[in-house]
Structure formats: C-alpha cells, structure tokens
Coordinates of C-alpha atoms in Angstrom, one line a residue:
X27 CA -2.9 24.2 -81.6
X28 CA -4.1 25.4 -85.2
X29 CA -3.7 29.2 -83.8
X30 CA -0.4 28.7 -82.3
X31 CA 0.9 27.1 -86.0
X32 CA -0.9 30.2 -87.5
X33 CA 1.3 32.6 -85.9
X34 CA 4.3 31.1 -86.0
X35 CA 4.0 30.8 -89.4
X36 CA 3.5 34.4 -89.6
X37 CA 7.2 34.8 -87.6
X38 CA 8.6 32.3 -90.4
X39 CA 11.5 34.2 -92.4
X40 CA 10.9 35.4 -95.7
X41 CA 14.2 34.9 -98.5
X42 CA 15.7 38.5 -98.6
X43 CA 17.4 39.5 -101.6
X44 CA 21.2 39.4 -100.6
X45 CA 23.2 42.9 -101.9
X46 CA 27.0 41.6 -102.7
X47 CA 28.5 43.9 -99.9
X48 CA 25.7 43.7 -97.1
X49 CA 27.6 41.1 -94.8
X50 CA 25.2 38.1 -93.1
X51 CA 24.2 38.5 -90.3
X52 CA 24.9 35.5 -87.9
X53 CA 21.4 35.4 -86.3
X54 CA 20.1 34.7 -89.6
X55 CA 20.9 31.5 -89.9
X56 CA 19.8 30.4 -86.7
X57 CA 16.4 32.1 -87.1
X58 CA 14.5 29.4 -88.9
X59 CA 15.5 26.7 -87.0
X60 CA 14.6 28.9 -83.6
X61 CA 11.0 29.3 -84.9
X62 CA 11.0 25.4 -85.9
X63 CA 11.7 24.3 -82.2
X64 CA 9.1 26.6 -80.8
X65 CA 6.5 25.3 -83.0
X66 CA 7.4 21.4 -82.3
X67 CA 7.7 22.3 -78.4
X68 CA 4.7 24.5 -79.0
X69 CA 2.6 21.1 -80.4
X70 CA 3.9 19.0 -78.0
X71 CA 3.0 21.0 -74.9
X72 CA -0.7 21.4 -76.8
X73 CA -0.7 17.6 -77.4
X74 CA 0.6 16.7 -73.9
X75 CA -2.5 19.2 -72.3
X76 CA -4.6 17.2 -74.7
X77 CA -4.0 13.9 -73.4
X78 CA -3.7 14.8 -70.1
X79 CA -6.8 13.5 -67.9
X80 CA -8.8 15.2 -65.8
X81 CA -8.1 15.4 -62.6
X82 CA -10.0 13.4 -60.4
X83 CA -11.8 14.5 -57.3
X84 CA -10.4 14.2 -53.6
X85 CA -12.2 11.9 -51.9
X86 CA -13.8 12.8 -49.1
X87 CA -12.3 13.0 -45.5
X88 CA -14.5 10.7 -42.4
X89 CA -14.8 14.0 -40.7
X90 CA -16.8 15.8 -43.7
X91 CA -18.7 12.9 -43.9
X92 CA -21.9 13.7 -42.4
X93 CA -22.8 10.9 -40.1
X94 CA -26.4 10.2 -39.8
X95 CA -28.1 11.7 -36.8
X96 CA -29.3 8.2 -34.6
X97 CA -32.2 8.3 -33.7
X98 CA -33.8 7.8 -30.5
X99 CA -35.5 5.3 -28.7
X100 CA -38.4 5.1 -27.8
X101 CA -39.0 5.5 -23.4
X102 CA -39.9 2.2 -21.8
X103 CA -41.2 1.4 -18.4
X104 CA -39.9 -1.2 -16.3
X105 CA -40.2 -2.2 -12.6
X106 CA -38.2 -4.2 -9.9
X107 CA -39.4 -4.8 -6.4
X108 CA -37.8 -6.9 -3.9
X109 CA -37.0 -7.3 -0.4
X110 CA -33.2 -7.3 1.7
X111 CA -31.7 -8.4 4.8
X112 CA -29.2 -5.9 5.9
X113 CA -26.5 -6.5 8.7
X114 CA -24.2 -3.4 10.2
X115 CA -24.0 -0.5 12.5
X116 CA -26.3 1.5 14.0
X117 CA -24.9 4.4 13.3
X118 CA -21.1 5.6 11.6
X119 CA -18.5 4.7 14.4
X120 CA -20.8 2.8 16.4
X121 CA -19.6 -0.4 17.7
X122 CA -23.4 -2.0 18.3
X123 CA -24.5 -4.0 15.5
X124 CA -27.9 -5.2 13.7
X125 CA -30.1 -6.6 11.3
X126 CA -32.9 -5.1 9.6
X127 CA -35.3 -6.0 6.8
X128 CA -35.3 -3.2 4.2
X129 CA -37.8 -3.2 1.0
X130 CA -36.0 -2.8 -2.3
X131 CA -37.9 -1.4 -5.3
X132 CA -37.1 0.6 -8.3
X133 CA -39.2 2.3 -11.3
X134 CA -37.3 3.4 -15.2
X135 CA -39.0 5.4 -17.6
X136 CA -36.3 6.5 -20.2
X137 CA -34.2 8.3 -18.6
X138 CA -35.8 8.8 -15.1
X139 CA -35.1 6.0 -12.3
X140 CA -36.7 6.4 -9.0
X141 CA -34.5 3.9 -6.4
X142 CA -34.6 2.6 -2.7
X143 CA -31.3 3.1 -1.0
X144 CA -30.5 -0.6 -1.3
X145 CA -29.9 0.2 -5.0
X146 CA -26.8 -2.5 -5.4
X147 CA -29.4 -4.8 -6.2
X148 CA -31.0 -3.0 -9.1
X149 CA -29.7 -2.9 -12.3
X150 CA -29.8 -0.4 -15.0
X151 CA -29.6 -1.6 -18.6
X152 CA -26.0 -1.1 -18.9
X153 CA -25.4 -3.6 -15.8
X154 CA -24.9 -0.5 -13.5
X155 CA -26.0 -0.1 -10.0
X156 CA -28.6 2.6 -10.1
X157 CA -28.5 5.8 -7.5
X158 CA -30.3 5.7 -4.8
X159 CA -33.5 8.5 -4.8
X160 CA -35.0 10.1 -7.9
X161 CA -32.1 10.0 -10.7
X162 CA -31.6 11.1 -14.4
X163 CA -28.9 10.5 -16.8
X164 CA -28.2 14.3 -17.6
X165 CA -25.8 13.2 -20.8
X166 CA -22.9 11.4 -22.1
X167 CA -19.6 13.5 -23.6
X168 CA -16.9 11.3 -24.9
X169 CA -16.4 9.0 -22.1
X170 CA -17.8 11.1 -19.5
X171 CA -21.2 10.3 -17.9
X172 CA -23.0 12.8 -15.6
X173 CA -25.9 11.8 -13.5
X174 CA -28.2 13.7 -10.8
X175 CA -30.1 12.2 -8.3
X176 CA -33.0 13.6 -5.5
X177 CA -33.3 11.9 -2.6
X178 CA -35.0 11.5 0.8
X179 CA -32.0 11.6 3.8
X180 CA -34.0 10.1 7.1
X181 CA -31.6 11.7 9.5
X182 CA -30.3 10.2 12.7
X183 CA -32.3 9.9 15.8
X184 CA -31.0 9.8 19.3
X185 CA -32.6 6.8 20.3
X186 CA -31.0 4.6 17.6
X187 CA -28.2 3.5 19.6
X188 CA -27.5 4.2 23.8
X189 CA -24.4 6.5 22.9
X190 CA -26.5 9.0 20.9
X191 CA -28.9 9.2 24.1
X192 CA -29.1 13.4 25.2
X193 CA -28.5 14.3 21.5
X194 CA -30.0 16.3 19.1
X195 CA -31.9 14.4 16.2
X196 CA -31.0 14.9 12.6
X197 CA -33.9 16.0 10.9
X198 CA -34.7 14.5 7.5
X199 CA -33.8 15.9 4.4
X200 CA -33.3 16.3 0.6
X201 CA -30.2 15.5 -0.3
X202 CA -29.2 16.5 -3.8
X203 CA -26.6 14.0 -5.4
X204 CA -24.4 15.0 -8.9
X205 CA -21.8 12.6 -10.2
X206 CA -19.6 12.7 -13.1
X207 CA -18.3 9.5 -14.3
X208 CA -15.3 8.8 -16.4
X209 CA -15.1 5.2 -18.5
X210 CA -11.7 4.1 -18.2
X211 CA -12.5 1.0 -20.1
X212 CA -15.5 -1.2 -20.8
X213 CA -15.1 -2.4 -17.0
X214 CA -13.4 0.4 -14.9
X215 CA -14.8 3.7 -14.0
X216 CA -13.6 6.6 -11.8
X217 CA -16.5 9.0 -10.4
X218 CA -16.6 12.5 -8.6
X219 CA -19.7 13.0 -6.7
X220 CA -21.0 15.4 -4.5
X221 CA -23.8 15.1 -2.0
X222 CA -25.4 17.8 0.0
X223 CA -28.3 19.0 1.5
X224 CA -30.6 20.7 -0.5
X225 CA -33.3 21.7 1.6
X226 CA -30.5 22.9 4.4
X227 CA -31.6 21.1 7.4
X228 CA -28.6 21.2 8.9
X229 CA -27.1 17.8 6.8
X230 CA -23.7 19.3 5.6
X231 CA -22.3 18.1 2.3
X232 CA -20.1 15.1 1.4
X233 CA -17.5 15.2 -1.6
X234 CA -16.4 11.1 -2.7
X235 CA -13.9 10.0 -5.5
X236 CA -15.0 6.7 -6.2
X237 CA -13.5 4.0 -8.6
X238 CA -15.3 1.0 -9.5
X239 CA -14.9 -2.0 -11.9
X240 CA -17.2 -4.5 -12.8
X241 CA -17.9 -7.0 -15.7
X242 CA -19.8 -10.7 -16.1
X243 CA -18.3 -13.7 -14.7
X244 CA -21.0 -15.9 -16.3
X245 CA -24.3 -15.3 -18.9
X246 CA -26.4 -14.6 -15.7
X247 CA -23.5 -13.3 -13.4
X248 CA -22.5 -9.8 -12.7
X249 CA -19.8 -8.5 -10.1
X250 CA -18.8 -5.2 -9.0
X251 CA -16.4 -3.7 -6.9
X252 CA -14.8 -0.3 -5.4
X253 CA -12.9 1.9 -3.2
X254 CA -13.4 5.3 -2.4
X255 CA -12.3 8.3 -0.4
X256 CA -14.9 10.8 1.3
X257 CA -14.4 13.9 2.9
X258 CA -17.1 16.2 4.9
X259 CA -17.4 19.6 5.5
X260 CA -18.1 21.5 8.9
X261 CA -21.8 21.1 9.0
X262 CA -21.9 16.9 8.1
X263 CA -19.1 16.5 10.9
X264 CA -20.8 18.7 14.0
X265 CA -24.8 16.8 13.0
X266 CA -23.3 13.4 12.8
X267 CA -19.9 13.3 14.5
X268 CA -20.2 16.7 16.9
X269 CA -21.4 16.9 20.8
X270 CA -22.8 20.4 21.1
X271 CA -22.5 22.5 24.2
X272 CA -25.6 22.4 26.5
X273 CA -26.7 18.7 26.2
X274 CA -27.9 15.7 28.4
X275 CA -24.8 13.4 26.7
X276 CA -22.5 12.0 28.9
X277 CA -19.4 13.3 25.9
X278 CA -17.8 15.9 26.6
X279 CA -18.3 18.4 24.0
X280 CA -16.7 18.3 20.7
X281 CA -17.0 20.7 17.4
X282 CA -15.2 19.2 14.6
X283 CA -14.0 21.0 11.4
X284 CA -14.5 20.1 7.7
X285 CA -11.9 17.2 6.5
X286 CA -11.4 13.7 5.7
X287 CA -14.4 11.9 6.5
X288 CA -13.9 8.1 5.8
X289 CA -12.1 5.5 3.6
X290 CA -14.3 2.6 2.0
X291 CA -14.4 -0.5 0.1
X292 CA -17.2 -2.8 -1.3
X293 CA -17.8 -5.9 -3.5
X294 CA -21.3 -7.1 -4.7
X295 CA -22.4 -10.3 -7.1
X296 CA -25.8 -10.5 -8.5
X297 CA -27.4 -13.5 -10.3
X298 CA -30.1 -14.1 -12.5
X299 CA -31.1 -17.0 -11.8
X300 CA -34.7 -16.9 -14.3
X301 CA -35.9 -14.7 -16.8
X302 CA -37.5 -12.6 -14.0
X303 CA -35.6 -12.7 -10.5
X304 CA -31.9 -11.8 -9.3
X305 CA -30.9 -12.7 -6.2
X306 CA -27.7 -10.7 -4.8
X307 CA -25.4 -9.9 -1.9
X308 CA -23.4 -6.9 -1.6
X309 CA -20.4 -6.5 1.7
X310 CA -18.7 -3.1 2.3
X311 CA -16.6 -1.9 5.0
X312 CA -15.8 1.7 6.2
X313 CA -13.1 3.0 8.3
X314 CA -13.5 6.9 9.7
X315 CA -10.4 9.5 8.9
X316 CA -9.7 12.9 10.7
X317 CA -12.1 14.7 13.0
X318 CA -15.1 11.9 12.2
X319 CA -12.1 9.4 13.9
X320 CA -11.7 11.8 16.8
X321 CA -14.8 12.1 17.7
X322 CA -16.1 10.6 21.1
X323 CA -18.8 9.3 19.6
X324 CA -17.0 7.1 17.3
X325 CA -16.5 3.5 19.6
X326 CA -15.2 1.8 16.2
X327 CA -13.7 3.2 13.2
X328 CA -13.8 0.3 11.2
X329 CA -17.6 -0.1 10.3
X330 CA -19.0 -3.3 8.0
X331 CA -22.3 -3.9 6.6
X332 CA -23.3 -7.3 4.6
X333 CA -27.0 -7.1 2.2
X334 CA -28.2 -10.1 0.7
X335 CA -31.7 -10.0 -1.1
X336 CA -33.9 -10.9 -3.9
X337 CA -36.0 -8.7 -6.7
X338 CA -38.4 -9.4 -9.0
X339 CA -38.1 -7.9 -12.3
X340 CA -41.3 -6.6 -14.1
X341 CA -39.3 -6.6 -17.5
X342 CA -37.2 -10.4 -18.2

C-alpha cells in the first residue's frame, strides 16, 4: 500500500500558471478528484486483501482417505465328526426306497474345508452349509462369493436297485465343483454352480441356479432353506438316465440329449444343543424335467430324501 500511495502521488497535478487567454480545460478540474478515488479505492482493495483470511483447506473426501489395510487372521484348525441316518431312493427316478447309515465328518484350516457329502450338517463359521469334497473360499468381491470344491463322485452301480440290472456301472470320479454366490441380504443368497467331471469318466456336467435363505430362530437354532433348477448335458443324461444299445436290460433303448434335468427343494434346522454337539435334520424333494423324465428308467419323478444326525464339534 505505501508503493501504490507513492505513485499516485507522483500522478498528483501540479498548479500550472494560468496565461489570461489559454481557455481551461474541462478535464482539469476533474483530474484531482479522479486520482483521489483511485488512491481511496486503491487502499481499500489493499486493506480488504489484508484482512482477508486465509483460505482454509478442503477437507478431505472418504475415498482419498486411505483406509487401513485389515489384517489377517491367523488359520485355525477345527474338526466335526458325526454320524447320519439317511432315508430316499436308490437311485434318481427310482420308486424303491431305503435307509442307510452314512458317517459325517469335516476338517477347516483357514480357508481349506475337506467335507462328507452329508455336509448340511456341518457348519462353517458364517452358519453356512459347507460343500461337500475338498473346498476353498477362492475370494469375496462386493457381495459376490466364489468357492471351488474337489470331490470324490462314487458312480452308480447296476446292482443298486433291480431296474438298473443288464446296465453299465458308472465308474467313479472327480468331480470338480465352482459356485459363485451373490448376498442378497444378510439371509438370502442366489448361487450359480457348475459341476462336472474332471477326470472324464464318462460323468457329464450339471449346471444349478440355486437360491437359499437362512437365519437363527433361537441363540442355538439355525434353519435353511432353497429351491433350485438343474439342467444336464448329453453325457450326465445317457450314464444316469440312458439305455445304450447292446445290453442285458429289459428297456428298450433310449439316448437322451442335454436339457432340463430336475427341479428341487429342501429345508434343514440344526441345534446346538451344548457347547460341543449339534444335532440336525435336513428333508429335500426332487422332481425330474425333460429327457431325465422320459427316460424308462425313471418309475417316479418325484424323488424325497429325509437325513437326521448328530456331530461332535472339536472347536465349542
């Protein structure tokens, strides 16, 4: 501010001596008073910059907030063995019915499970069924969950029921199993999952869409329950619903294509009844769809099957 007074003091009009016949000019006047409203417009813009504060600083957006990285848990180990009683069909679209006794037994370390097929009656930490086999938890995006799971397929023999008499067995397999999951909400989820046979032993491929909810009805009480729709492709539907030319079966022969395999439904509670046991029962019910229906194996479409057991749990 002392510079800009300076120089407009500099500008400030000097008295001229006036000659009698030099007429004024009418700028003159009007000079002085010009230069006095720049210099008080001139301080007051200096004065106003003065006293203006500084700005201050933007805070900072929850995005460019750096979040801290969590960090990761240690891997524990934990156990559940158990044994179930399983009622159903001897085979998919049998009409024949029995009971069997089944072991039920599961191992977690971190990430890896390792399952019998009577999973229903394990839990995972998050209240889950786990997958039958040899699973992993491959990651989590958002609300998507994607899983993959190993497992031992132990075919179909001809001797399990009197229609499958003449033939061919279903060897054993691996089965390969990967599912991505989508949360809906803490209780509902909707899963894609595809199943086929990894060492090719002549066990096809299945394709499910699955939804499932599930919650706690009491502090020791879990339920679950789902639908699902399952289709096959050529090779499941000639192994498990086909005749094939040149057999001892009394069926006349039958190749069926790939398609709409089956329609099903299930419902399952589980209680903890002390720090180390759950006892549970799970009922589901299947009904056949498309060539799997048409075959002339299939006496029943509608197939059922009821599992009630009990686990111990190494890890209360």
């Amino acid at each position: 501010m002392p510079h800009m007074i300076k120089t407009l003091l500099l500008w400030w009009p000097h008295p001229i001596p006036r000659k009698h016949n030099v007429a004024r000019r009418p700028w003159q006047g009007a000079k002085p008073w010009l230069c006095a409203g720049l210099l008080l417009w001139s301080g007051g813009l200096a004065l106003a910059q003065e006293q203006e504060p500084a700005p201050r600083p933007e805070p900072a957006s929850p995005e460019a907030v750096e979040a801290p990285a969590p960090q990761d848990k240690p891997a524990t180990f934990d156990y559940q063995v158990g044994m179930a009683m399983v009622w159903g069909s001897s085979y998919s679209g049998g009409a024949a019915s029995g009971i069997k006794l089944r072991p039920v037994w599961g191992i977690q370390y971190g990430r890896f499970r390792l399952a019998t097929s009577r999973a229903s009656l394990i839990e995972r930490s998050s209240g889950q069924s786990a997958l039958p086999g040899a699973s992993m938890e491959l990651g989590t995006i958002n609300r998507w969950r994607f899983d993959a799971a190993l497992r031992v397929d132990a075919g179909r023999k001809s001797k399990d029921a009197p229609e499958l008499q003449g033939l061919p067995d279903v060897d054993p397999t691996l089965r390969l199993r990967l599912l991505a999951e989508y949360k809906l909400d803490d209780d509902a989820r909707v899963g894609l999952n595809l199943n086929t046979d990894l060492a090719n032993k002549k066990g096809g491929s299945l394709l499910s869409l699955d939804y499932g909810q599930g919650g706690t009805l009491a502090p020791q009480w879990r339920w679950g329950a789902g639908v699902g729709l399952q289709a096959a492709d050529a090779t499941y539907m000639t192994s498990y619903h086909g005749v094939p030319p040149g057999t001892t079966s009394t069926f006349a022969v039958y190749q069926p294509s790939a398609g709409l395999h089956s329609v099903r439904a299930g419902v399952g509670l589980t209680w903890r009844f002390a720090p180390h046991w759950r006892a549970g029962a799970a009922a589901g019910a299947s009904y056949l769809l498309g060539p799997a229906a048409s075959s002339p194996l299939t006496q029943q479409r509608l197939g059922t099957q009821v599992t009630v057991g009990l686990v111990y749990i190494g890890k209360p």
